């Protein structure tokens, strides 16, 4: 039986991020033939995208709290094949990997905070 939706239901619509996020105030998403912009706070990442050659980190150590650097060798649907720095291979679900973060450009018209380092 198909679910009947009711006013107020919270739903998830599969969309694909159209561009790499470069500014904190906007993420562009395509849903079928429509596109829109939202803030990153309004999105929940369902499955991260990885490309061959990407650097990523996977859980390591006994408790899984340490991170180990890996290189992406192949991707198929939600599975990612990686090689760690010792040369070992593993297949993992993409959701279990962490991507390298790039700094975002500051929002237009907002001053950036510079950390103060005491000598």
PDB file of C-alpha atoms in Angstrom:
ATOM      1  CA  UNK A   1       0.000   0.000   0.000  1.00  0.00           C
ATOM      2  CA  UNK A   2       1.351   3.418  -0.945  1.00  0.00           C
ATOM      3  CA  UNK A   3       1.821   5.965   1.856  1.00  0.00           C
ATOM      4  CA  UNK A   4      -0.772   8.724   2.001  1.00  0.00           C
ATOM      5  CA  UNK A   5       0.851  12.048   2.853  1.00  0.00           C
ATOM      6  CA  UNK A   6      -0.633  14.547   5.259  1.00  0.00           C
ATOM      7  CA  UNK A   7      -0.074  18.274   5.773  1.00  0.00           C
ATOM      8  CA  UNK A   8       2.914  18.785   8.051  1.00  0.00           C
ATOM      9  CA  UNK A   9       4.707  15.529   7.136  1.00  0.00           C
ATOM     10  CA  UNK A  10       8.465  15.972   6.841  1.00  0.00           C
ATOM     11  CA  UNK A  11       9.687  14.349   3.616  1.00  0.00           C
ATOM     12  CA  UNK A  12      13.008  13.765   1.927  1.00  0.00           C
ATOM     13  CA  UNK A  13      13.286  14.585  -1.772  1.00  0.00           C
ATOM     14  CA  UNK A  14      16.353  13.114  -3.504  1.00  0.00           C
ATOM     15  CA  UNK A  15      18.368  15.893  -5.056  1.00  0.00           C
ATOM     16  CA  UNK A  16      21.897  16.296  -6.379  1.00  0.00           C
ATOM     17  CA  UNK A  17      24.177  19.175  -5.418  1.00  0.00           C
ATOM     18  CA  UNK A  18      24.866  20.997  -8.696  1.00  0.00           C
ATOM     19  CA  UNK A  19      28.129  22.798  -7.815  1.00  0.00           C
ATOM     20  CA  UNK A  20      30.845  22.511  -5.176  1.00  0.00           C
ATOM     21  CA  UNK A  21      29.829  24.785  -2.309  1.00  0.00           C
ATOM     22  CA  UNK A  22      32.051  27.859  -2.317  1.00  0.00           C
ATOM     23  CA  UNK A  23      30.070  30.226  -0.103  1.00  0.00           C
ATOM     24  CA  UNK A  24      28.411  29.427   3.223  1.00  0.00           C
ATOM     25  CA  UNK A  25      25.084  31.023   2.315  1.00  0.00           C
ATOM     26  CA  UNK A  26      24.161  28.917  -0.706  1.00  0.00           C
ATOM     27  CA  UNK A  27      24.055  25.333  -1.921  1.00  0.00           C
ATOM     28  CA  UNK A  28      22.519  24.731  -5.364  1.00  0.00           C
ATOM     29  CA  UNK A  29      20.430  21.557  -5.660  1.00  0.00           C
ATOM     30  CA  UNK A  30      18.831  19.925  -8.725  1.00  0.00           C
ATOM     31  CA  UNK A  31      15.666  17.868  -8.241  1.00  0.00           C
ATOM     32  CA  UNK A  32      14.629  16.271 -11.522  1.00  0.00           C
ATOM     33  CA  UNK A  33      14.328  19.262 -13.886  1.00  0.00           C
ATOM     34  CA  UNK A  34      14.153  22.008 -11.262  1.00  0.00           C
ATOM     35  CA  UNK A  35      16.931  23.718  -9.361  1.00  0.00           C
ATOM     36  CA  UNK A  36      16.979  25.838  -6.227  1.00  0.00           C
ATOM     37  CA  UNK A  37      19.364  27.298  -3.661  1.00  0.00           C
ATOM     38  CA  UNK A  38      19.221  26.647   0.079  1.00  0.00           C
ATOM     39  CA  UNK A  39      21.526  27.146   3.037  1.00  0.00           C
ATOM     40  CA  UNK A  40      23.687  24.222   4.114  1.00  0.00           C
ATOM     41  CA  UNK A  41      21.840  24.126   7.466  1.00  0.00           C
ATOM     42  CA  UNK A  42      18.657  23.162   5.614  1.00  0.00           C
ATOM     43  CA  UNK A  43      20.228  20.084   4.005  1.00  0.00           C
ATOM     44  CA  UNK A  44      20.975  16.604   5.274  1.00  0.00           C
ATOM     45  CA  UNK A  45      23.664  14.675   3.414  1.00  0.00           C
ATOM     46  CA  UNK A  46      22.301  11.249   2.454  1.00  0.00           C
ATOM     47  CA  UNK A  47      25.326   9.940   0.519  1.00  0.00           C
ATOM     48  CA  UNK A  48      28.527  11.876  -0.185  1.00  0.00           C
ATOM     49  CA  UNK A  49      29.948  11.907  -3.713  1.00  0.00           C
ATOM     50  CA  UNK A  50      33.483  10.625  -4.244  1.00  0.00           C
ATOM     51  CA  UNK A  51      35.556  10.602  -7.431  1.00  0.00           C
ATOM     52  CA  UNK A  52      38.586   8.483  -8.280  1.00  0.00           C
ATOM     53  CA  UNK A  53      41.682  10.123  -6.806  1.00  0.00           C
ATOM     54  CA  UNK A  54      39.872  11.917  -3.965  1.00  0.00           C
ATOM     55  CA  UNK A  55      41.504  11.925  -0.544  1.00  0.00           C
ATOM     56  CA  UNK A  56      39.255  10.832   2.295  1.00  0.00           C
ATOM     57  CA  UNK A  57      39.470   9.568   5.854  1.00  0.00           C
ATOM     58  CA  UNK A  58      38.007   6.381   7.298  1.00  0.00           C
ATOM     59  CA  UNK A  59      37.461   5.385  10.931  1.00  0.00           C
ATOM     60  CA  UNK A  60      40.459   3.562  12.416  1.00  0.00           C
ATOM     61  CA  UNK A  61      41.688   2.324  15.757  1.00  0.00           C
ATOM     62  CA  UNK A  62      39.969   0.023  18.219  1.00  0.00           C
ATOM     63  CA  UNK A  63      37.149   2.462  19.000  1.00  0.00           C
ATOM     64  CA  UNK A  64      36.901   3.897  15.467  1.00  0.00           C
ATOM     65  CA  UNK A  65      37.519   7.431  16.747  1.00  0.00           C
ATOM     66  CA  UNK A  66      40.853   7.853  14.981  1.00  0.00           C
ATOM     67  CA  UNK A  67      40.920   8.678  11.274  1.00  0.00           C
ATOM     68  CA  UNK A  68      43.115   7.055   8.628  1.00  0.00           C
ATOM     69  CA  UNK A  69      43.842   8.758   5.292  1.00  0.00           C
ATOM     70  CA  UNK A  70      42.793   6.803   2.186  1.00  0.00           C
ATOM     71  CA  UNK A  71      42.722   7.399  -1.578  1.00  0.00           C
ATOM     72  CA  UNK A  72      39.617   6.585  -3.635  1.00  0.00           C
ATOM     73  CA  UNK A  73      40.337   4.041  -6.388  1.00  0.00           C
ATOM     74  CA  UNK A  74      36.820   3.265  -7.653  1.00  0.00           C
ATOM     75  CA  UNK A  75      33.180   4.089  -6.897  1.00  0.00           C
ATOM     76  CA  UNK A  76      29.983   2.174  -7.629  1.00  0.00           C
ATOM     77  CA  UNK A  77      26.654   3.461  -6.275  1.00  0.00           C
ATOM     78  CA  UNK A  78      27.137   3.728  -2.504  1.00  0.00           C
ATOM     79  CA  UNK A  79      30.344   1.646  -2.388  1.00  0.00           C
ATOM     80  CA  UNK A  80      33.863   3.109  -2.506  1.00  0.00           C
ATOM     81  CA  UNK A  81      37.066   1.120  -3.029  1.00  0.00           C
ATOM     82  CA  UNK A  82      40.044   2.733  -1.271  1.00  0.00           C
ATOM     83  CA  UNK A  83      43.766   2.233  -0.596  1.00  0.00           C
ATOM     84  CA  UNK A  84      45.337   3.366   2.672  1.00  0.00           C
ATOM     85  CA  UNK A  85      48.866   4.742   3.071  1.00  0.00           C
ATOM     86  CA  UNK A  86      50.260   1.264   3.871  1.00  0.00           C
ATOM     87  CA  UNK A  87      48.967  -0.033   0.508  1.00  0.00           C
ATOM     88  CA  UNK A  88      46.050  -2.075   1.892  1.00  0.00           C
ATOM     89  CA  UNK A  89      42.704  -2.031   0.069  1.00  0.00           C
ATOM     90  CA  UNK A  90      39.165  -1.866   1.446  1.00  0.00           C
ATOM     91  CA  UNK A  91      35.590  -1.490   0.219  1.00  0.00           C
ATOM     92  CA  UNK A  92      33.434   0.850   2.284  1.00  0.00           C
ATOM     93  CA  UNK A  93      30.067   2.528   2.076  1.00  0.00           C
ATOM     94  CA  UNK A  94      30.506   6.185   1.114  1.00  0.00           C
ATOM     95  CA  UNK A  95      28.702   7.317   4.277  1.00  0.00           C
ATOM     96  CA  UNK A  96      31.552   5.842   6.357  1.00  0.00           C
ATOM     97  CA  UNK A  97      34.160   8.113   4.760  1.00  0.00           C
ATOM     98  CA  UNK A  98      34.921  11.742   5.592  1.00  0.00           C
ATOM     99  CA  UNK A  99      35.919  14.175   2.838  1.00  0.00           C
ATOM    100  CA  UNK A 100      38.645  16.774   3.022  1.00  0.00           C
ATOM    101  CA  UNK A 101      37.020  20.131   3.734  1.00  0.00           C
ATOM    102  CA  UNK A 102      37.843  23.223   1.701  1.00  0.00           C
ATOM    103  CA  UNK A 103      37.587  26.696   3.277  1.00  0.00           C
ATOM    104  CA  UNK A 104      34.492  28.614   2.165  1.00  0.00           C
ATOM    105  CA  UNK A 105      34.527  32.196   0.913  1.00  0.00           C
ATOM    106  CA  UNK A 106      33.051  34.686   3.420  1.00  0.00           C
ATOM    107  CA  UNK A 107      29.506  35.934   2.839  1.00  0.00           C
ATOM    108  CA  UNK A 108      29.226  39.179   0.872  1.00  0.00           C
ATOM    109  CA  UNK A 109      29.320  42.254   3.107  1.00  0.00           C
ATOM    110  CA  UNK A 110      30.338  40.360   6.257  1.00  0.00           C
ATOM    111  CA  UNK A 111      33.661  40.859   7.955  1.00  0.00           C
ATOM    112  CA  UNK A 112      35.749  37.784   8.591  1.00  0.00           C
ATOM    113  CA  UNK A 113      37.101  37.039  12.030  1.00  0.00           C
ATOM    114  CA  UNK A 114      40.854  36.726  12.217  1.00  0.00           C
ATOM    115  CA  UNK A 115      42.067  34.550  15.071  1.00  0.00           C
ATOM    116  CA  UNK A 116      44.316  36.355  17.547  1.00  0.00           C
ATOM    117  CA  UNK A 117      47.544  34.528  18.302  1.00  0.00           C
ATOM    118  CA  UNK A 118      49.462  35.678  21.351  1.00  0.00           C
ATOM    119  CA  UNK A 119      53.250  35.567  21.138  1.00  0.00           C
TER     120      UNK A 119
END
